[in-house]
């Protein structure tokens, strides 16, 4: 694949260690063009967090399933939130999935997040991705734009941070799959110089110019295998009503299984 920078080593911080590669400018431009074409068929919409608050990010989906939050629960839908059919995942995105996850099975959903430059609060709080059927399958994110990324093992645990440079490829897999992560803020390179967090010359990440018209905006493309939404593990918000087969409460058996998996992955290092 042309214009892909393979990193020579693993950065020291835990957050940065999940950045497995960096896509060059021409690949980033190709992804931005594909996102714009995707939005013609699936315009981004603003989901709501559990409790009803509008999120500071707009989302759109492709593939067999669409991630959505309606203020009551987070779940996967079989169509767009407005009822329109979902467009297919672009083949190039699927190629990148196979390249970085080394999985034969293709992703069944792609979530495109749009962090607009005109929203100073554009961010997403700490969360772990647990609405998929199989929590051991990887999640791959392609980062377009520049943002401050934070990772922790669980609430109250130490937080590791790094700047996601344009083109960063983030892989959550194995022991990192259930880590809590967040996008704290959008940044541009001048911000990093002021904060003293700009990568030094020897840093393996290249401070490419943002591929987006405004340097303080961000698009992320997240690929995963969500599986059967009727069997996925999910926790509806307080007082939520089950309104469709795709919104299934967490059974005691599923809760015990999830708790055991989380405990195993979050076991403190000796």
PDB file of C-alpha atoms in Angstrom:
ATOM      1  CA  UNK A   1       0.000   0.000   0.000  1.00  0.00           C
ATOM      2  CA  UNK A   2       1.527   3.368  -0.958  1.00  0.00           C
ATOM      3  CA  UNK A   3       2.192   6.226   1.398  1.00  0.00           C
ATOM      4  CA  UNK A   4       1.979   4.327   4.693  1.00  0.00           C
ATOM      5  CA  UNK A   5       4.578   4.958   7.366  1.00  0.00           C
ATOM      6  CA  UNK A   6       5.418   1.836   9.353  1.00  0.00           C
ATOM      7  CA  UNK A   7       6.565   2.893  12.786  1.00  0.00           C
ATOM      8  CA  UNK A   8      10.069   1.707  13.712  1.00  0.00           C
ATOM      9  CA  UNK A   9       9.291   1.173  17.379  1.00  0.00           C
ATOM     10  CA  UNK A  10       6.632   1.347  20.069  1.00  0.00           C
ATOM     11  CA  UNK A  11       6.296   4.683  21.908  1.00  0.00           C
ATOM     12  CA  UNK A  12       6.730   4.624  25.650  1.00  0.00           C
ATOM     13  CA  UNK A  13       3.315   5.762  26.908  1.00  0.00           C
ATOM     14  CA  UNK A  14       0.454   3.288  27.092  1.00  0.00           C
ATOM     15  CA  UNK A  15      -1.852   5.559  25.080  1.00  0.00           C
ATOM     16  CA  UNK A  16       0.686   5.995  22.290  1.00  0.00           C
ATOM     17  CA  UNK A  17       1.499   2.272  22.191  1.00  0.00           C
ATOM     18  CA  UNK A  18      -1.943   1.635  20.673  1.00  0.00           C
ATOM     19  CA  UNK A  19      -1.063   3.826  17.690  1.00  0.00           C
ATOM     20  CA  UNK A  20       0.252   1.093  15.412  1.00  0.00           C
ATOM     21  CA  UNK A  21       0.915   3.096  12.259  1.00  0.00           C
ATOM     22  CA  UNK A  22       0.434   6.443  10.544  1.00  0.00           C
ATOM     23  CA  UNK A  23      -1.153   6.963   7.124  1.00  0.00           C
ATOM     24  CA  UNK A  24       0.526   9.437   4.814  1.00  0.00           C
ATOM     25  CA  UNK A  25      -1.111  12.560   3.306  1.00  0.00           C
ATOM     26  CA  UNK A  26      -2.326  10.942   0.080  1.00  0.00           C
ATOM     27  CA  UNK A  27      -4.054   8.114   1.966  1.00  0.00           C
ATOM     28  CA  UNK A  28      -5.609  10.638   4.359  1.00  0.00           C
ATOM     29  CA  UNK A  29      -6.902  12.699   1.423  1.00  0.00           C
ATOM     30  CA  UNK A  30      -8.394   9.559  -0.099  1.00  0.00           C
ATOM     31  CA  UNK A  31     -10.185   8.749   3.164  1.00  0.00           C
ATOM     32  CA  UNK A  32     -11.560  12.284   3.496  1.00  0.00           C
ATOM     33  CA  UNK A  33     -12.955  12.100  -0.053  1.00  0.00           C
ATOM     34  CA  UNK A  34     -14.570   8.752   0.732  1.00  0.00           C
ATOM     35  CA  UNK A  35     -16.110  10.114   3.946  1.00  0.00           C
ATOM     36  CA  UNK A  36     -17.606  13.034   2.022  1.00  0.00           C
ATOM     37  CA  UNK A  37     -19.097  10.625  -0.504  1.00  0.00           C
ATOM     38  CA  UNK A  38     -20.403   8.456   2.359  1.00  0.00           C
ATOM     39  CA  UNK A  39     -22.102  11.484   3.949  1.00  0.00           C
ATOM     40  CA  UNK A  40     -24.104  11.994   0.743  1.00  0.00           C
ATOM     41  CA  UNK A  41     -25.892   8.731   1.567  1.00  0.00           C
ATOM     42  CA  UNK A  42     -25.740   8.854   5.376  1.00  0.00           C
ATOM     43  CA  UNK A  43     -25.581  12.445   6.700  1.00  0.00           C
ATOM     44  CA  UNK A  44     -24.017  12.759  10.172  1.00  0.00           C
ATOM     45  CA  UNK A  45     -26.447  13.207  13.073  1.00  0.00           C
ATOM     46  CA  UNK A  46     -25.958  14.105  16.729  1.00  0.00           C
ATOM     47  CA  UNK A  47     -26.627  11.216  19.170  1.00  0.00           C
ATOM     48  CA  UNK A  48     -27.617  11.654  22.811  1.00  0.00           C
ATOM     49  CA  UNK A  49     -25.833  10.276  25.837  1.00  0.00           C
ATOM     50  CA  UNK A  50     -27.733   8.185  28.366  1.00  0.00           C
ATOM     51  CA  UNK A  51     -29.751  10.738  30.301  1.00  0.00           C
ATOM     52  CA  UNK A  52     -30.658  12.820  27.278  1.00  0.00           C
ATOM     53  CA  UNK A  53     -27.724  15.212  26.835  1.00  0.00           C
ATOM     54  CA  UNK A  54     -26.719  15.835  23.214  1.00  0.00           C
ATOM     55  CA  UNK A  55     -23.188  14.655  22.511  1.00  0.00           C
ATOM     56  CA  UNK A  56     -20.482  16.980  21.154  1.00  0.00           C
ATOM     57  CA  UNK A  57     -19.919  14.772  18.129  1.00  0.00           C
ATOM     58  CA  UNK A  58     -21.937  13.868  15.030  1.00  0.00           C
ATOM     59  CA  UNK A  59     -21.996  10.282  13.827  1.00  0.00           C
ATOM     60  CA  UNK A  60     -22.779   8.298  10.712  1.00  0.00           C
ATOM     61  CA  UNK A  61     -22.485   4.592   9.958  1.00  0.00           C
ATOM     62  CA  UNK A  62     -21.883   2.200   7.092  1.00  0.00           C
ATOM     63  CA  UNK A  63     -22.188  -1.553   6.779  1.00  0.00           C
ATOM     64  CA  UNK A  64     -24.728  -3.915   8.272  1.00  0.00           C
ATOM     65  CA  UNK A  65     -25.247  -2.032  11.540  1.00  0.00           C
ATOM     66  CA  UNK A  66     -25.314   1.560  12.774  1.00  0.00           C
ATOM     67  CA  UNK A  67     -24.179   2.605  16.245  1.00  0.00           C
ATOM     68  CA  UNK A  68     -26.566   5.050  17.916  1.00  0.00           C
ATOM     69  CA  UNK A  69     -27.420   6.643  21.270  1.00  0.00           C
ATOM     70  CA  UNK A  70     -30.966   7.899  21.829  1.00  0.00           C
ATOM     71  CA  UNK A  71     -30.619   9.101  25.421  1.00  0.00           C
ATOM     72  CA  UNK A  72     -31.848   5.790  26.851  1.00  0.00           C
ATOM     73  CA  UNK A  73     -29.195   3.339  25.706  1.00  0.00           C
ATOM     74  CA  UNK A  74     -26.332   2.822  23.278  1.00  0.00           C
ATOM     75  CA  UNK A  75     -27.047   0.138  20.718  1.00  0.00           C
ATOM     76  CA  UNK A  76     -26.729  -0.982  17.108  1.00  0.00           C
ATOM     77  CA  UNK A  77     -29.517  -0.374  14.595  1.00  0.00           C
ATOM     78  CA  UNK A  78     -30.093  -2.232  11.336  1.00  0.00           C
ATOM     79  CA  UNK A  79     -30.815   1.041   9.499  1.00  0.00           C
ATOM     80  CA  UNK A  80     -29.853   4.689   9.828  1.00  0.00           C
ATOM     81  CA  UNK A  81     -31.496   6.467  12.791  1.00  0.00           C
ATOM     82  CA  UNK A  82     -33.901   8.166  10.375  1.00  0.00           C
ATOM     83  CA  UNK A  83     -34.892   4.828   8.828  1.00  0.00           C
ATOM     84  CA  UNK A  84     -32.905   4.953   5.578  1.00  0.00           C
ATOM     85  CA  UNK A  85     -30.830   1.913   4.564  1.00  0.00           C
ATOM     86  CA  UNK A  86     -27.155   1.878   5.457  1.00  0.00           C
ATOM     87  CA  UNK A  87     -24.567   2.359   2.699  1.00  0.00           C
ATOM     88  CA  UNK A  88     -21.861  -0.302   2.332  1.00  0.00           C
ATOM     89  CA  UNK A  89     -18.441   0.060   3.922  1.00  0.00           C
ATOM     90  CA  UNK A  90     -15.966   1.338   1.298  1.00  0.00           C
ATOM     91  CA  UNK A  91     -13.692  -1.459   0.131  1.00  0.00           C
ATOM     92  CA  UNK A  92     -10.566   0.565   0.933  1.00  0.00           C
ATOM     93  CA  UNK A  93     -11.610   0.768   4.587  1.00  0.00           C
ATOM     94  CA  UNK A  94     -12.073  -3.003   4.618  1.00  0.00           C
ATOM     95  CA  UNK A  95      -8.576  -3.423   3.136  1.00  0.00           C
ATOM     96  CA  UNK A  96      -7.117  -1.327   5.955  1.00  0.00           C
ATOM     97  CA  UNK A  97      -9.052  -3.415   8.498  1.00  0.00           C
ATOM     98  CA  UNK A  98      -7.533  -6.647   7.185  1.00  0.00           C
ATOM     99  CA  UNK A  99      -4.059  -5.094   7.046  1.00  0.00           C
ATOM    100  CA  UNK A 100      -3.960  -3.910  10.658  1.00  0.00           C
ATOM    101  CA  UNK A 101      -6.141  -6.436  12.503  1.00  0.00           C
ATOM    102  CA  UNK A 102      -4.848  -9.470  10.545  1.00  0.00           C
ATOM    103  CA  UNK A 103      -8.381 -10.872  10.728  1.00  0.00           C
ATOM    104  CA  UNK A 104      -9.984 -12.823   7.886  1.00  0.00           C
ATOM    105  CA  UNK A 105     -13.519 -11.796   8.847  1.00  0.00           C
ATOM    106  CA  UNK A 106     -14.450  -8.351   7.499  1.00  0.00           C
ATOM    107  CA  UNK A 107     -15.950  -5.605   9.681  1.00  0.00           C
ATOM    108  CA  UNK A 108     -19.741  -5.411   9.701  1.00  0.00           C
ATOM    109  CA  UNK A 109     -19.973  -1.758  10.761  1.00  0.00           C
ATOM    110  CA  UNK A 110     -18.028   1.460  10.325  1.00  0.00           C
ATOM    111  CA  UNK A 111     -18.701   4.422  12.606  1.00  0.00           C
ATOM    112  CA  UNK A 112     -17.701   7.821  11.227  1.00  0.00           C
ATOM    113  CA  UNK A 113     -17.394  10.461  13.960  1.00  0.00           C
ATOM    114  CA  UNK A 114     -17.297  14.152  13.044  1.00  0.00           C
ATOM    115  CA  UNK A 115     -15.859  16.597  15.586  1.00  0.00           C
ATOM    116  CA  UNK A 116     -16.747  20.025  14.131  1.00  0.00           C
ATOM    117  CA  UNK A 117     -14.305  22.896  14.412  1.00  0.00           C
ATOM    118  CA  UNK A 118     -17.048  25.345  15.395  1.00  0.00           C
ATOM    119  CA  UNK A 119     -17.821  23.416  18.601  1.00  0.00           C
ATOM    120  CA  UNK A 120     -15.233  24.352  21.262  1.00  0.00           C
ATOM    121  CA  UNK A 121     -16.453  21.466  23.403  1.00  0.00           C
ATOM    122  CA  UNK A 122     -16.016  18.851  20.658  1.00  0.00           C
ATOM    123  CA  UNK A 123     -14.879  15.772  22.578  1.00  0.00           C
ATOM    124  CA  UNK A 124     -16.046  12.423  23.885  1.00  0.00           C
ATOM    125  CA  UNK A 125     -15.770  11.269  27.483  1.00  0.00           C
ATOM    126  CA  UNK A 126     -14.206   8.119  28.910  1.00  0.00           C
ATOM    127  CA  UNK A 127     -15.887   4.967  27.716  1.00  0.00           C
ATOM    128  CA  UNK A 128     -15.097   1.365  26.852  1.00  0.00           C
ATOM    129  CA  UNK A 129     -16.583  -0.280  23.759  1.00  0.00           C
ATOM    130  CA  UNK A 130     -18.837  -3.029  25.142  1.00  0.00           C
ATOM    131  CA  UNK A 131     -21.878  -3.054  22.863  1.00  0.00           C
ATOM    132  CA  UNK A 132     -20.438  -5.705  20.567  1.00  0.00           C
ATOM    133  CA  UNK A 133     -21.376  -9.377  20.655  1.00  0.00           C
ATOM    134  CA  UNK A 134     -17.778 -10.610  21.059  1.00  0.00           C
ATOM    135  CA  UNK A 135     -15.668  -8.331  23.259  1.00  0.00           C
ATOM    136  CA  UNK A 136     -12.447 -10.088  22.245  1.00  0.00           C
ATOM    137  CA  UNK A 137     -12.594  -8.915  18.610  1.00  0.00           C
ATOM    138  CA  UNK A 138     -10.449  -5.876  17.751  1.00  0.00           C
ATOM    139  CA  UNK A 139     -11.514  -2.293  17.072  1.00  0.00           C
ATOM    140  CA  UNK A 140      -9.608  -0.208  14.513  1.00  0.00           C
ATOM    141  CA  UNK A 141      -9.769   3.593  14.261  1.00  0.00           C
ATOM    142  CA  UNK A 142      -8.377   5.752  11.456  1.00  0.00           C
ATOM    143  CA  UNK A 143      -7.729   9.292  12.690  1.00  0.00           C
ATOM    144  CA  UNK A 144      -8.087  12.332  10.420  1.00  0.00           C
ATOM    145  CA  UNK A 145      -7.228  15.575  12.164  1.00  0.00           C
ATOM    146  CA  UNK A 146      -5.336  16.121  15.414  1.00  0.00           C
ATOM    147  CA  UNK A 147      -6.681  15.384  18.897  1.00  0.00           C
ATOM    148  CA  UNK A 148      -5.647  14.722  22.484  1.00  0.00           C
ATOM    149  CA  UNK A 149      -6.327  11.068  23.336  1.00  0.00           C
ATOM    150  CA  UNK A 150      -6.499   9.641  26.864  1.00  0.00           C
ATOM    151  CA  UNK A 151      -6.588   6.040  28.088  1.00  0.00           C
ATOM    152  CA  UNK A 152      -7.120   4.449  31.508  1.00  0.00           C
ATOM    153  CA  UNK A 153      -7.794   0.954  32.765  1.00  0.00           C
ATOM    154  CA  UNK A 154     -10.853   1.899  34.784  1.00  0.00           C
ATOM    155  CA  UNK A 155     -12.401   4.822  36.618  1.00  0.00           C
ATOM    156  CA  UNK A 156      -9.958   6.247  39.157  1.00  0.00           C
ATOM    157  CA  UNK A 157      -6.923   4.615  37.522  1.00  0.00           C
ATOM    158  CA  UNK A 158      -3.964   6.659  36.231  1.00  0.00           C
ATOM    159  CA  UNK A 159      -4.559   8.293  32.863  1.00  0.00           C
ATOM    160  CA  UNK A 160      -2.135   8.007  29.939  1.00  0.00           C
ATOM    161  CA  UNK A 161      -2.316  10.666  27.210  1.00  0.00           C
ATOM    162  CA  UNK A 162      -0.897  11.306  23.775  1.00  0.00           C
ATOM    163  CA  UNK A 163      -1.648  13.420  20.729  1.00  0.00           C
ATOM    164  CA  UNK A 164      -3.167  11.565  17.801  1.00  0.00           C
ATOM    165  CA  UNK A 165      -1.478  13.007  14.736  1.00  0.00           C
ATOM    166  CA  UNK A 166      -3.266  13.130  11.373  1.00  0.00           C
ATOM    167  CA  UNK A 167      -3.248   9.645   9.883  1.00  0.00           C
ATOM    168  CA  UNK A 168      -2.822   7.828  13.218  1.00  0.00           C
ATOM    169  CA  UNK A 169      -4.028   4.214  13.137  1.00  0.00           C
ATOM    170  CA  UNK A 170      -5.282   3.113  16.562  1.00  0.00           C
ATOM    171  CA  UNK A 171      -5.831  -0.564  17.367  1.00  0.00           C
ATOM    172  CA  UNK A 172      -7.626  -1.826  20.470  1.00  0.00           C
ATOM    173  CA  UNK A 173      -6.975  -5.549  20.656  1.00  0.00           C
ATOM    174  CA  UNK A 174      -6.043  -8.207  23.193  1.00  0.00           C
ATOM    175  CA  UNK A 175      -5.209  -6.652  26.582  1.00  0.00           C
ATOM    176  CA  UNK A 176      -6.136  -3.151  25.359  1.00  0.00           C
ATOM    177  CA  UNK A 177      -9.549  -4.070  23.930  1.00  0.00           C
ATOM    178  CA  UNK A 178     -11.604  -3.058  26.994  1.00  0.00           C
ATOM    179  CA  UNK A 179      -9.565  -0.062  28.099  1.00  0.00           C
ATOM    180  CA  UNK A 180     -11.510   3.140  28.721  1.00  0.00           C
ATOM    181  CA  UNK A 181     -10.541   5.916  26.317  1.00  0.00           C
ATOM    182  CA  UNK A 182     -11.591   9.436  25.425  1.00  0.00           C
ATOM    183  CA  UNK A 183     -10.969  12.322  23.050  1.00  0.00           C
ATOM    184  CA  UNK A 184     -10.314  15.174  25.466  1.00  0.00           C
ATOM    185  CA  UNK A 185     -10.002  17.991  22.966  1.00  0.00           C
ATOM    186  CA  UNK A 186      -9.109  18.872  19.420  1.00  0.00           C
ATOM    187  CA  UNK A 187      -5.734  20.516  18.904  1.00  0.00           C
ATOM    188  CA  UNK A 188      -3.606  21.944  16.139  1.00  0.00           C
ATOM    189  CA  UNK A 189       0.176  21.878  15.937  1.00  0.00           C
ATOM    190  CA  UNK A 190       0.514  25.398  17.353  1.00  0.00           C
ATOM    191  CA  UNK A 191      -1.388  24.241  20.452  1.00  0.00           C
ATOM    192  CA  UNK A 192       1.165  21.491  20.980  1.00  0.00           C
ATOM    193  CA  UNK A 193       4.065  23.910  20.713  1.00  0.00           C
ATOM    194  CA  UNK A 194       2.468  26.086  23.381  1.00  0.00           C
ATOM    195  CA  UNK A 195       1.750  23.082  25.610  1.00  0.00           C
ATOM    196  CA  UNK A 196       5.202  21.600  25.088  1.00  0.00           C
ATOM    197  CA  UNK A 197       3.690  18.343  23.799  1.00  0.00           C
ATOM    198  CA  UNK A 198       4.729  18.573  20.156  1.00  0.00           C
ATOM    199  CA  UNK A 199       6.619  15.437  19.093  1.00  0.00           C
ATOM    200  CA  UNK A 200      10.391  15.910  19.043  1.00  0.00           C
ATOM    201  CA  UNK A 201      12.238  15.339  15.741  1.00  0.00           C
ATOM    202  CA  UNK A 202      13.032  11.722  16.625  1.00  0.00           C
ATOM    203  CA  UNK A 203       9.387  10.888  17.442  1.00  0.00           C
ATOM    204  CA  UNK A 204       8.012   8.274  15.027  1.00  0.00           C
ATOM    205  CA  UNK A 205       4.769  10.233  14.460  1.00  0.00           C
ATOM    206  CA  UNK A 206       4.947  12.829  11.706  1.00  0.00           C
ATOM    207  CA  UNK A 207       3.131  16.142  12.373  1.00  0.00           C
ATOM    208  CA  UNK A 208       1.433  16.148   8.985  1.00  0.00           C
ATOM    209  CA  UNK A 209      -0.879  19.071   8.196  1.00  0.00           C
ATOM    210  CA  UNK A 210      -4.503  18.192   8.879  1.00  0.00           C
ATOM    211  CA  UNK A 211      -6.281  16.849   5.767  1.00  0.00           C
ATOM    212  CA  UNK A 212      -9.396  18.804   6.786  1.00  0.00           C
ATOM    213  CA  UNK A 213     -10.116  22.388   5.702  1.00  0.00           C
ATOM    214  CA  UNK A 214     -10.041  23.639   9.283  1.00  0.00           C
ATOM    215  CA  UNK A 215      -7.069  22.345  11.252  1.00  0.00           C
ATOM    216  CA  UNK A 216      -9.062  22.194  14.489  1.00  0.00           C
ATOM    217  CA  UNK A 217     -11.627  19.607  13.366  1.00  0.00           C
ATOM    218  CA  UNK A 218     -11.496  15.815  13.308  1.00  0.00           C
ATOM    219  CA  UNK A 219     -12.958  12.813  11.559  1.00  0.00           C
ATOM    220  CA  UNK A 220     -12.493   9.295  12.865  1.00  0.00           C
ATOM    221  CA  UNK A 221     -13.420   6.076  11.072  1.00  0.00           C
ATOM    222  CA  UNK A 222     -13.882   3.166  13.471  1.00  0.00           C
ATOM    223  CA  UNK A 223     -14.225  -0.363  12.123  1.00  0.00           C
ATOM    224  CA  UNK A 224     -15.369  -3.367  14.116  1.00  0.00           C
ATOM    225  CA  UNK A 225     -17.349  -6.600  14.109  1.00  0.00           C
ATOM    226  CA  UNK A 226     -20.455  -5.877  16.167  1.00  0.00           C
ATOM    227  CA  UNK A 227     -22.056  -9.248  15.536  1.00  0.00           C
ATOM    228  CA  UNK A 228     -25.724  -9.971  16.220  1.00  0.00           C
ATOM    229  CA  UNK A 229     -27.176  -6.908  18.009  1.00  0.00           C
ATOM    230  CA  UNK A 230     -29.892  -9.087  19.568  1.00  0.00           C
ATOM    231  CA  UNK A 231     -27.167 -10.957  21.475  1.00  0.00           C
ATOM    232  CA  UNK A 232     -24.794  -8.077  22.207  1.00  0.00           C
ATOM    233  CA  UNK A 233     -23.949  -7.061  25.761  1.00  0.00           C
ATOM    234  CA  UNK A 234     -25.419  -3.662  26.575  1.00  0.00           C
ATOM    235  CA  UNK A 235     -26.620  -1.775  29.644  1.00  0.00           C
ATOM    236  CA  UNK A 236     -29.679   0.427  29.011  1.00  0.00           C
ATOM    237  CA  UNK A 237     -29.828   3.686  30.947  1.00  0.00           C
ATOM    238  CA  UNK A 238     -31.928   4.074  34.129  1.00  0.00           C
ATOM    239  CA  UNK A 239     -35.624   3.755  33.357  1.00  0.00           C
ATOM    240  CA  UNK A 240     -35.017   2.730  29.754  1.00  0.00           C
ATOM    241  CA  UNK A 241     -37.742   0.713  28.048  1.00  0.00           C
ATOM    242  CA  UNK A 242     -37.039  -2.110  25.639  1.00  0.00           C
ATOM    243  CA  UNK A 243     -38.417  -0.747  22.371  1.00  0.00           C
ATOM    244  CA  UNK A 244     -36.929  -3.072  19.749  1.00  0.00           C
ATOM    245  CA  UNK A 245     -35.161  -6.449  19.426  1.00  0.00           C
ATOM    246  CA  UNK A 246     -31.897  -4.537  19.000  1.00  0.00           C
ATOM    247  CA  UNK A 247     -32.136  -3.133  22.539  1.00  0.00           C
ATOM    248  CA  UNK A 248     -31.655  -6.066  24.878  1.00  0.00           C
ATOM    249  CA  UNK A 249     -31.115  -5.723  28.643  1.00  0.00           C
ATOM    250  CA  UNK A 250     -28.087  -7.306  30.230  1.00  0.00           C
ATOM    251  CA  UNK A 251     -28.995 -10.684  31.736  1.00  0.00           C
ATOM    252  CA  UNK A 252     -27.401 -11.937  34.958  1.00  0.00           C
ATOM    253  CA  UNK A 253     -25.490 -14.591  33.023  1.00  0.00           C
ATOM    254  CA  UNK A 254     -24.210 -11.974  30.587  1.00  0.00           C
ATOM    255  CA  UNK A 255     -23.334  -9.639  33.474  1.00  0.00           C
ATOM    256  CA  UNK A 256     -21.302 -12.343  35.204  1.00  0.00           C
ATOM    257  CA  UNK A 257     -19.524 -13.156  31.942  1.00  0.00           C
ATOM    258  CA  UNK A 258     -18.743  -9.491  31.284  1.00  0.00           C
ATOM    259  CA  UNK A 259     -17.555  -8.946  34.870  1.00  0.00           C
ATOM    260  CA  UNK A 260     -15.210 -11.928  34.632  1.00  0.00           C
ATOM    261  CA  UNK A 261     -13.824 -10.680  31.298  1.00  0.00           C
ATOM    262  CA  UNK A 262     -13.277  -7.165  32.637  1.00  0.00           C
ATOM    263  CA  UNK A 263     -11.629  -8.501  35.798  1.00  0.00           C
ATOM    264  CA  UNK A 264      -9.310 -10.685  33.738  1.00  0.00           C
ATOM    265  CA  UNK A 265      -8.255  -7.838  31.427  1.00  0.00           C
ATOM    266  CA  UNK A 266      -7.948  -5.258  34.210  1.00  0.00           C
ATOM    267  CA  UNK A 267      -5.931  -7.520  36.508  1.00  0.00           C
ATOM    268  CA  UNK A 268      -3.167  -5.326  38.016  1.00  0.00           C
ATOM    269  CA  UNK A 269       0.312  -5.945  36.719  1.00  0.00           C
ATOM    270  CA  UNK A 270       2.682  -7.575  39.172  1.00  0.00           C
TER     271      UNK A 270
END
